[in-house]
Amino acid sequence: MDMPAACEIDRLPEDLLEHVIALTSPGDAFRATAVSRAFHAAAESDTVWSRFLPNDLPRFAKNEIPRRPPSTTKGLFRRLADEPVLLRHKYMRMQLDKATGAKCFTLSSSALQPPAYSTLVPVGSDFDYSKRGKRFLQAIRIPYYLPGPDIRAKVHRNMLSRNTTYGAYMVFKLLDDRSYGLDLPLHEASFGMAGRESIRKVCLYGYAEDGGGAAGEPPRKLILPSWYPTRCDAIPPMYDDVHFPRKKTHGWMEVELGEFHNEEGDGVVSISLIHTSDARPTVIVWGIELRTI
């Protein structure tokens, strides 16, 4: 790759350039490699990437990181950012946010606390989330006649990156099912430390999408399942404060359960989804993702 001609800043000592780049972010360091030859050399150094790589990485499952890991710190960072890594107990996966270096986690169905009498079901081989770990090849089925869905999970706070805001996203799908009445059933979602939870109303029926409006503010549309007894082109005003899912692939959806800003300290971060109405869909829950926002 041809590099731009040298400039005055390139006359700085390499260790000083490394120090400056290390004060930025992984995303900035990736871009810095295209500035000049001096920046490229500094941005590739282990000195820089050792600052971006978390110093409290959890223990991974056997053979997740090869016996001969990437030869550079940047190579190890990219390995952890490009593909999730299974943790030792195999109920969770971890992946680094490529832009910030923060740790992100995926909790499999085995890491969740579902209602009694729910069952485990396999997910299709074409499900793009089923990579990295056999426990991610199954999901929880919560039928409509159970008092749910009540989904709960816990994560130790010290596993999360400090000074980072996380969103909790449940990945699920609905089965073609009966419904009770014409009102959309609501659930209460929470995410956070005890007494500091982010609480919101959530509806699992259908999914929301932008409607393609003008002036950069497209109206939100509500797409309901084909088997639902009513039709609705736009989200009714009575549901303005309700969070609806977003459609993903192969019939799966994700809904944000809340936000949590992780600071210093120990403790347990809880995630829950509790039904608050009589109408209950049959839900297949694959897992919960904790991502930076």
PDB file of N, CA, C and O in Angstrom, residues 111-174:
ATOM      1  N   ALA A 111     -27.664 -20.586  30.134  1.00  0.00           N
ATOM      2  CA  ALA A 111     -27.292 -19.601  31.154  1.00  0.00           C
ATOM      3  C   ALA A 111     -28.493 -18.841  31.684  1.00  0.00           C
ATOM      4  O   ALA A 111     -28.351 -18.051  32.613  1.00  0.00           O
ATOM      5  N   LEU A 112     -29.669 -19.059  31.112  1.00  0.00           N
ATOM      6  CA  LEU A 112     -30.870 -18.343  31.519  1.00  0.00           C
ATOM      7  C   LEU A 112     -31.644 -19.140  32.563  1.00  0.00           C
ATOM      8  O   LEU A 112     -31.439 -20.335  32.737  1.00  0.00           O
ATOM      9  N   GLN A 113     -32.542 -18.450  33.260  1.00  0.00           N
ATOM     10  CA  GLN A 113     -33.412 -19.087  34.244  1.00  0.00           C
ATOM     11  C   GLN A 113     -34.843 -18.977  33.730  1.00  0.00           C
ATOM     12  O   GLN A 113     -35.550 -17.998  33.995  1.00  0.00           O
ATOM     13  N   PRO A 114     -35.312 -19.974  32.970  1.00  0.00           N
ATOM     14  CA  PRO A 114     -36.659 -19.913  32.388  1.00  0.00           C
ATOM     15  C   PRO A 114     -37.709 -20.418  33.363  1.00  0.00           C
ATOM     16  O   PRO A 114     -37.379 -20.937  34.437  1.00  0.00           O
ATOM     17  N   PRO A 115     -38.997 -20.292  33.014  1.00  0.00           N
ATOM     18  CA  PRO A 115     -40.056 -20.830  33.873  1.00  0.00           C
ATOM     19  C   PRO A 115     -39.953 -22.357  33.955  1.00  0.00           C
ATOM     20  O   PRO A 115     -39.385 -23.005  33.073  1.00  0.00           O
ATOM     21  N   ALA A 116     -40.514 -22.916  35.016  1.00  0.00           N
ATOM     22  CA  ALA A 116     -40.578 -24.369  35.133  1.00  0.00           C
ATOM     23  C   ALA A 116     -41.407 -24.944  33.977  1.00  0.00           C
ATOM     24  O   ALA A 116     -42.310 -24.293  33.452  1.00  0.00           O
ATOM     25  N   TYR A 117     -41.069 -26.140  33.565  1.00  0.00           N
ATOM     26  CA  TYR A 117     -41.774 -26.876  32.519  1.00  0.00           C
ATOM     27  C   TYR A 117     -41.527 -26.324  31.115  1.00  0.00           C
ATOM     28  O   TYR A 117     -42.157 -26.778  30.156  1.00  0.00           O
ATOM     29  N   SER A 118     -40.653 -25.354  30.971  1.00  0.00           N
ATOM     30  CA  SER A 118     -40.226 -24.979  29.623  1.00  0.00           C
ATOM     31  C   SER A 118     -39.288 -26.070  29.115  1.00  0.00           C
ATOM     32  O   SER A 118     -38.742 -26.857  29.897  1.00  0.00           O
ATOM     33  N   THR A 119     -39.108 -26.146  27.810  1.00  0.00           N
ATOM     34  CA  THR A 119     -38.314 -27.226  27.228  1.00  0.00           C
ATOM     35  C   THR A 119     -37.214 -26.666  26.335  1.00  0.00           C
ATOM     36  O   THR A 119     -37.310 -25.534  25.843  1.00  0.00           O
ATOM     37  N   LEU A 120     -36.171 -27.473  26.140  1.00  0.00           N
ATOM     38  CA  LEU A 120     -35.090 -27.116  25.232  1.00  0.00           C
ATOM     39  C   LEU A 120     -35.385 -27.678  23.849  1.00  0.00           C
ATOM     40  O   LEU A 120     -35.830 -28.829  23.712  1.00  0.00           O
ATOM     41  N   VAL A 121     -35.170 -26.878  22.834  1.00  0.00           N
ATOM     42  CA  VAL A 121     -35.403 -27.307  21.451  1.00  0.00           C
ATOM     43  C   VAL A 121     -34.175 -26.945  20.622  1.00  0.00           C
ATOM     44  O   VAL A 121     -33.478 -25.966  20.910  1.00  0.00           O
ATOM     45  N   PRO A 122     -33.867 -27.734  19.591  1.00  0.00           N
ATOM     46  CA  PRO A 122     -32.716 -27.401  18.744  1.00  0.00           C
ATOM     47  C   PRO A 122     -33.050 -26.237  17.825  1.00  0.00           C
ATOM     48  O   PRO A 122     -34.214 -26.008  17.476  1.00  0.00           O
ATOM     49  N   VAL A 123     -32.030 -25.478  17.446  1.00  0.00           N
ATOM     50  CA  VAL A 123     -32.214 -24.422  16.446  1.00  0.00           C
ATOM     51  C   VAL A 123     -31.690 -24.939  15.124  1.00  0.00           C
ATOM     52  O   VAL A 123     -30.874 -25.859  15.064  1.00  0.00           O
ATOM     53  N   GLY A 124     -32.171 -24.351  14.036  1.00  0.00           N
ATOM     54  CA  GLY A 124     -31.796 -24.805  12.714  1.00  0.00           C
ATOM     55  C   GLY A 124     -30.311 -24.631  12.434  1.00  0.00           C
ATOM     56  O   GLY A 124     -29.659 -23.735  12.969  1.00  0.00           O
ATOM     57  N   SER A 125     -29.778 -25.486  11.583  1.00  0.00           N
ATOM     58  CA  SER A 125     -28.357 -25.417  11.244  1.00  0.00           C
ATOM     59  C   SER A 125     -28.011 -24.157  10.466  1.00  0.00           C
ATOM     60  O   SER A 125     -26.839 -23.783  10.377  1.00  0.00           O
ATOM     61  N   ASP A 126     -29.033 -23.488   9.900  1.00  0.00           N
ATOM     62  CA  ASP A 126     -28.769 -22.257   9.147  1.00  0.00           C
ATOM     63  C   ASP A 126     -28.800 -21.026  10.040  1.00  0.00           C
ATOM     64  O   ASP A 126     -28.634 -19.898   9.576  1.00  0.00           O
ATOM     65  N   PHE A 127     -29.015 -21.231  11.344  1.00  0.00           N
ATOM     66  CA  PHE A 127     -29.080 -20.097  12.269  1.00  0.00           C
ATOM     67  C   PHE A 127     -27.680 -19.527  12.454  1.00  0.00           C
ATOM     68  O   PHE A 127     -26.778 -20.192  12.932  1.00  0.00           O
ATOM     69  N   ASP A 128     -27.489 -18.260  12.060  1.00  0.00           N
ATOM     70  CA  ASP A 128     -26.152 -17.690  12.035  1.00  0.00           C
ATOM     71  C   ASP A 128     -25.578 -17.442  13.420  1.00  0.00           C
ATOM     72  O   ASP A 128     -24.402 -17.127  13.552  1.00  0.00           O
ATOM     73  N   TYR A 129     -26.385 -17.585  14.491  1.00  0.00           N
ATOM     74  CA  TYR A 129     -25.867 -17.392  15.835  1.00  0.00           C
ATOM     75  C   TYR A 129     -25.392 -18.707  16.461  1.00  0.00           C
ATOM     76  O   TYR A 129     -24.945 -18.736  17.590  1.00  0.00           O
ATOM     77  N   SER A 130     -25.520 -19.819  15.748  1.00  0.00           N
ATOM     78  CA  SER A 130     -25.256 -21.117  16.354  1.00  0.00           C
ATOM     79  C   SER A 130     -23.786 -21.509  16.321  1.00  0.00           C
ATOM     80  O   SER A 130     -23.433 -22.611  16.711  1.00  0.00           O
ATOM     81  N   LYS A 131     -22.907 -20.632  15.863  1.00  0.00           N
ATOM     82  CA  LYS A 131     -21.487 -20.937  15.827  1.00  0.00           C
ATOM     83  C   LYS A 131     -20.883 -20.824  17.228  1.00  0.00           C
ATOM     84  O   LYS A 131     -21.369 -20.096  18.071  1.00  0.00           O
ATOM     85  N   ARG A 132     -19.796 -21.540  17.425  1.00  0.00           N
ATOM     86  CA  ARG A 132     -19.013 -21.457  18.651  1.00  0.00           C
ATOM     87  C   ARG A 132     -19.771 -21.970  19.868  1.00  0.00           C
ATOM     88  O   ARG A 132     -20.246 -21.218  20.697  1.00  0.00           O
ATOM     89  N   GLY A 133     -19.899 -23.290  19.978  1.00  0.00           N
ATOM     90  CA  GLY A 133     -20.431 -23.881  21.194  1.00  0.00           C
ATOM     91  C   GLY A 133     -21.723 -24.645  20.981  1.00  0.00           C
ATOM     92  O   GLY A 133     -22.689 -24.106  20.436  1.00  0.00           O
ATOM     93  N   LYS A 134     -21.753 -25.912  21.427  1.00  0.00           N
ATOM     94  CA  LYS A 134     -22.936 -26.744  21.247  1.00  0.00           C
ATOM     95  C   LYS A 134     -24.139 -26.192  21.999  1.00  0.00           C
ATOM     96  O   LYS A 134     -25.283 -26.383  21.586  1.00  0.00           O
ATOM     97  N   ARG A 135     -23.907 -25.533  23.145  1.00  0.00           N
ATOM     98  CA  ARG A 135     -25.026 -25.011  23.917  1.00  0.00           C
ATOM     99  C   ARG A 135     -25.746 -23.886  23.180  1.00  0.00           C
ATOM    100  O   ARG A 135     -26.861 -23.529  23.536  1.00  0.00           O
ATOM    101  N   PHE A 136     -25.111 -23.331  22.169  1.00  0.00           N
ATOM    102  CA  PHE A 136     -25.753 -22.283  21.370  1.00  0.00           C
ATOM    103  C   PHE A 136     -26.534 -22.872  20.204  1.00  0.00           C
ATOM    104  O   PHE A 136     -27.059 -22.139  19.380  1.00  0.00           O
ATOM    105  N   LEU A 137     -26.601 -24.200  20.135  1.00  0.00           N
ATOM    106  CA  LEU A 137     -27.399 -24.872  19.112  1.00  0.00           C
ATOM    107  C   LEU A 137     -28.790 -25.227  19.640  1.00  0.00           C
ATOM    108  O   LEU A 137     -29.531 -25.946  18.988  1.00  0.00           O
ATOM    109  N   GLN A 138     -29.128 -24.735  20.823  1.00  0.00           N
ATOM    110  CA  GLN A 138     -30.436 -25.014  21.393  1.00  0.00           C
ATOM    111  C   GLN A 138     -31.061 -23.735  21.940  1.00  0.00           C
ATOM    112  O   GLN A 138     -30.373 -22.741  22.168  1.00  0.00           O
ATOM    113  N   ALA A 139     -32.367 -23.772  22.122  1.00  0.00           N
ATOM    114  CA  ALA A 139     -33.114 -22.618  22.634  1.00  0.00           C
ATOM    115  C   ALA A 139     -34.162 -23.117  23.614  1.00  0.00           C
ATOM    116  O   ALA A 139     -34.416 -24.328  23.723  1.00  0.00           O
ATOM    117  N   ILE A 140     -34.775 -22.177  24.329  1.00  0.00           N
ATOM    118  CA  ILE A 140     -35.831 -22.497  25.297  1.00  0.00           C
ATOM    119  C   ILE A 140     -37.186 -22.250  24.649  1.00  0.00           C
ATOM    120  O   ILE A 140     -37.436 -21.179  24.097  1.00  0.00           O
ATOM    121  N   ARG A 141     -38.066 -23.226  24.745  1.00  0.00           N
ATOM    122  CA  ARG A 141     -39.446 -23.064  24.268  1.00  0.00           C
ATOM    123  C   ARG A 141     -40.354 -22.862  25.471  1.00  0.00           C
ATOM    124  O   ARG A 141     -40.437 -23.709  26.362  1.00  0.00           O
ATOM    125  N   ILE A 142     -41.044 -21.721  25.500  1.00  0.00           N
ATOM    126  CA  ILE A 142     -41.967 -21.393  26.588  1.00  0.00           C
ATOM    127  C   ILE A 142     -43.372 -21.347  25.997  1.00  0.00           C
ATOM    128  O   ILE A 142     -43.735 -20.387  25.317  1.00  0.00           O
ATOM    129  N   PRO A 143     -44.193 -22.382  26.211  1.00  0.00           N
ATOM    130  CA  PRO A 143     -45.526 -22.413  25.587  1.00  0.00           C
ATOM    131  C   PRO A 143     -46.479 -21.410  26.204  1.00  0.00           C
ATOM    132  O   PRO A 143     -46.271 -20.926  27.321  1.00  0.00           O
ATOM    133  N   TYR A 144     -47.542 -21.103  25.483  1.00  0.00           N
ATOM    134  CA  TYR A 144     -48.470 -20.046  25.873  1.00  0.00           C
ATOM    135  C   TYR A 144     -49.197 -20.356  27.177  1.00  0.00           C
ATOM    136  O   TYR A 144     -49.623 -19.448  27.889  1.00  0.00           O
ATOM    137  N   TYR A 145     -49.381 -21.646  27.521  1.00  0.00           N
ATOM    138  CA  TYR A 145     -50.174 -21.979  28.697  1.00  0.00           C
ATOM    139  C   TYR A 145     -49.371 -21.893  29.995  1.00  0.00           C
ATOM    140  O   TYR A 145     -49.915 -22.089  31.077  1.00  0.00           O
ATOM    141  N   LEU A 146     -48.053 -21.588  29.910  1.00  0.00           N
ATOM    142  CA  LEU A 146     -47.274 -21.383  31.125  1.00  0.00           C
ATOM    143  C   LEU A 146     -47.346 -19.921  31.547  1.00  0.00           C
ATOM    144  O   LEU A 146     -47.559 -19.030  30.718  1.00  0.00           O
ATOM    145  N   PRO A 147     -47.179 -19.627  32.835  1.00  0.00           N
ATOM    146  CA  PRO A 147     -47.194 -18.224  33.297  1.00  0.00           C
ATOM    147  C   PRO A 147     -45.907 -17.523  32.913  1.00  0.00           C
ATOM    148  O   PRO A 147     -45.005 -17.346  33.716  1.00  0.00           O
ATOM    149  N   GLY A 148     -45.822 -17.132  31.654  1.00  0.00           N
ATOM    150  CA  GLY A 148     -44.566 -16.524  31.199  1.00  0.00           C
ATOM    151  C   GLY A 148     -44.802 -15.752  29.921  1.00  0.00           C
ATOM    152  O   GLY A 148     -45.939 -15.486  29.542  1.00  0.00           O
ATOM    153  N   PRO A 149     -43.772 -15.376  29.157  1.00  0.00           N
ATOM    154  CA  PRO A 149     -42.404 -15.777  29.471  1.00  0.00           C
ATOM    155  C   PRO A 149     -41.787 -14.965  30.607  1.00  0.00           C
ATOM    156  O   PRO A 149     -41.817 -13.753  30.575  1.00  0.00           O
ATOM    157  N   ASP A 150     -41.266 -15.665  31.606  1.00  0.00           N
ATOM    158  CA  ASP A 150     -40.456 -15.054  32.653  1.00  0.00           C
ATOM    159  C   ASP A 150     -39.035 -15.550  32.453  1.00  0.00           C
ATOM    160  O   ASP A 150     -38.734 -16.711  32.734  1.00  0.00           O
ATOM    161  N   ILE A 151     -38.192 -14.698  31.952  1.00  0.00           N
ATOM    162  CA  ILE A 151     -36.796 -15.038  31.678  1.00  0.00           C
ATOM    163  C   ILE A 151     -35.921 -14.231  32.631  1.00  0.00           C
ATOM    164  O   ILE A 151     -36.095 -13.011  32.755  1.00  0.00           O
ATOM    165  N   ARG A 152     -34.991 -14.888  33.287  1.00  0.00           N
ATOM    166  CA  ARG A 152     -34.085 -14.195  34.198  1.00  0.00           C
ATOM    167  C   ARG A 152     -32.663 -14.669  33.941  1.00  0.00           C
ATOM    168  O   ARG A 152     -32.435 -15.828  33.581  1.00  0.00           O
ATOM    169  N   ALA A 153     -31.708 -13.760  34.162  1.00  0.00           N
ATOM    170  CA  ALA A 153     -30.296 -14.095  34.020  1.00  0.00           C
ATOM    171  C   ALA A 153     -29.486 -13.152  34.889  1.00  0.00           C
ATOM    172  O   ALA A 153     -29.944 -12.050  35.232  1.00  0.00           O
ATOM    173  N   LYS A 154     -28.279 -13.596  35.257  1.00  0.00           N
ATOM    174  CA  LYS A 154     -27.397 -12.781  36.083  1.00  0.00           C
ATOM    175  C   LYS A 154     -25.976 -12.846  35.533  1.00  0.00           C
ATOM    176  O   LYS A 154     -25.544 -13.874  35.015  1.00  0.00           O
ATOM    177  N   VAL A 155     -25.275 -11.710  35.666  1.00  0.00           N
ATOM    178  CA  VAL A 155     -23.880 -11.617  35.239  1.00  0.00           C
ATOM    179  C   VAL A 155     -23.107 -10.886  36.326  1.00  0.00           C
ATOM    180  O   VAL A 155     -23.587  -9.863  36.845  1.00  0.00           O
ATOM    181  N   HIS A 156     -21.939 -11.395  36.689  1.00  0.00           N
ATOM    182  CA  HIS A 156     -21.121 -10.683  37.668  1.00  0.00           C
ATOM    183  C   HIS A 156     -20.605  -9.382  37.053  1.00  0.00           C
ATOM    184  O   HIS A 156     -20.095  -9.366  35.930  1.00  0.00           O
ATOM    185  N   ARG A 157     -20.732  -8.332  37.807  1.00  0.00           N
ATOM    186  CA  ARG A 157     -20.398  -7.005  37.303  1.00  0.00           C
ATOM    187  C   ARG A 157     -18.930  -6.894  36.890  1.00  0.00           C
ATOM    188  O   ARG A 157     -18.600  -6.193  35.932  1.00  0.00           O
ATOM    189  N   ASN A 158     -18.049  -7.599  37.609  1.00  0.00           N
ATOM    190  CA  ASN A 158     -16.628  -7.472  37.294  1.00  0.00           C
ATOM    191  C   ASN A 158     -16.240  -8.164  35.995  1.00  0.00           C
ATOM    192  O   ASN A 158     -15.098  -8.040  35.539  1.00  0.00           O
ATOM    193  N   MET A 159     -17.168  -8.900  35.378  1.00  0.00           N
ATOM    194  CA  MET A 159     -16.897  -9.470  34.058  1.00  0.00           C
ATOM    195  C   MET A 159     -17.010  -8.409  32.969  1.00  0.00           C
ATOM    196  O   MET A 159     -16.357  -8.506  31.926  1.00  0.00           O
ATOM    197  N   LEU A 160     -17.856  -7.396  33.193  1.00  0.00           N
ATOM    198  CA  LEU A 160     -18.107  -6.380  32.191  1.00  0.00           C
ATOM    199  C   LEU A 160     -16.976  -5.352  32.179  1.00  0.00           C
ATOM    200  O   LEU A 160     -16.269  -5.167  33.178  1.00  0.00           O
ATOM    201  N   SER A 161     -16.802  -4.675  31.062  1.00  0.00           N
ATOM    202  CA  SER A 161     -15.811  -3.603  30.974  1.00  0.00           C
ATOM    203  C   SER A 161     -16.284  -2.410  31.791  1.00  0.00           C
ATOM    204  O   SER A 161     -17.462  -2.058  31.780  1.00  0.00           O
ATOM    205  N   ARG A 162     -15.354  -1.769  32.471  1.00  0.00           N
ATOM    206  CA  ARG A 162     -15.695  -0.624  33.309  1.00  0.00           C
ATOM    207  C   ARG A 162     -15.930   0.622  32.464  1.00  0.00           C
ATOM    208  O   ARG A 162     -15.420   0.751  31.355  1.00  0.00           O
ATOM    209  N   ASN A 163     -16.729   1.527  33.038  1.00  0.00           N
ATOM    210  CA  ASN A 163     -17.056   2.789  32.367  1.00  0.00           C
ATOM    211  C   ASN A 163     -17.610   2.557  30.960  1.00  0.00           C
ATOM    212  O   ASN A 163     -17.251   3.257  30.012  1.00  0.00           O
ATOM    213  N   THR A 164     -18.464   1.566  30.854  1.00  0.00           N
ATOM    214  CA  THR A 164     -19.043   1.176  29.563  1.00  0.00           C
ATOM    215  C   THR A 164     -20.547   1.014  29.717  1.00  0.00           C
ATOM    216  O   THR A 164     -21.019   0.455  30.715  1.00  0.00           O
ATOM    217  N   THR A 165     -21.302   1.506  28.750  1.00  0.00           N
ATOM    218  CA  THR A 165     -22.753   1.347  28.744  1.00  0.00           C
ATOM    219  C   THR A 165     -23.130   0.152  27.882  1.00  0.00           C
ATOM    220  O   THR A 165     -22.710   0.053  26.724  1.00  0.00           O
ATOM    221  N   TYR A 166     -23.919  -0.743  28.454  1.00  0.00           N
ATOM    222  CA  TYR A 166     -24.340  -1.962  27.765  1.00  0.00           C
ATOM    223  C   TYR A 166     -25.837  -1.935  27.490  1.00  0.00           C
ATOM    224  O   TYR A 166     -26.616  -1.365  28.247  1.00  0.00           O
ATOM    225  N   GLY A 167     -26.219  -2.581  26.411  1.00  0.00           N
ATOM    226  CA  GLY A 167     -27.611  -2.885  26.138  1.00  0.00           C
ATOM    227  C   GLY A 167     -27.789  -4.387  26.202  1.00  0.00           C
ATOM    228  O   GLY A 167     -26.907  -5.141  25.763  1.00  0.00           O
ATOM    229  N   ALA A 168     -28.910  -4.850  26.770  1.00  0.00           N
ATOM    230  CA  ALA A 168     -29.221  -6.279  26.835  1.00  0.00           C
ATOM    231  C   ALA A 168     -30.269  -6.580  25.774  1.00  0.00           C
ATOM    232  O   ALA A 168     -31.344  -5.959  25.756  1.00  0.00           O
ATOM    233  N   TYR A 169     -29.982  -7.527  24.884  1.00  0.00           N
ATOM    234  CA  TYR A 169     -30.864  -7.838  23.760  1.00  0.00           C
ATOM    235  C   TYR A 169     -31.228  -9.323  23.803  1.00  0.00           C
ATOM    236  O   TYR A 169     -30.347 -10.189  23.765  1.00  0.00           O
ATOM    237  N   MET A 170     -32.517  -9.610  23.886  1.00  0.00           N
ATOM    238  CA  MET A 170     -32.982 -10.993  23.847  1.00  0.00           C
ATOM    239  C   MET A 170     -33.254 -11.401  22.410  1.00  0.00           C
ATOM    240  O   MET A 170     -33.982 -10.710  21.682  1.00  0.00           O
ATOM    241  N   VAL A 171     -32.670 -12.507  21.975  1.00  0.00           N
ATOM    242  CA  VAL A 171     -32.871 -13.044  20.631  1.00  0.00           C
ATOM    243  C   VAL A 171     -33.900 -14.164  20.728  1.00  0.00           C
ATOM    244  O   VAL A 171     -33.727 -15.113  21.501  1.00  0.00           O
ATOM    245  N   PHE A 172     -34.974 -14.071  19.950  1.00  0.00           N
ATOM    246  CA  PHE A 172     -36.096 -14.995  20.109  1.00  0.00           C
ATOM    247  C   PHE A 172     -36.895 -15.074  18.817  1.00  0.00           C
ATOM    248  O   PHE A 172     -36.641 -14.354  17.847  1.00  0.00           O
ATOM    249  N   LYS A 173     -37.882 -15.963  18.823  1.00  0.00           N
ATOM    250  CA  LYS A 173     -38.890 -15.989  17.757  1.00  0.00           C
ATOM    251  C   LYS A 173     -40.216 -16.434  18.357  1.00  0.00           C
ATOM    252  O   LYS A 173     -40.255 -17.087  19.406  1.00  0.00           O
ATOM    253  N   LEU A 174     -41.307 -16.062  17.687  1.00  0.00           N
ATOM    254  CA  LEU A 174     -42.653 -16.474  18.087  1.00  0.00           C
ATOM    255  C   LEU A 174     -43.117 -17.607  17.195  1.00  0.00           C
ATOM    256  O   LEU A 174     -42.799 -17.642  15.994  1.00  0.00           O
TER     257      LEU A 174
END
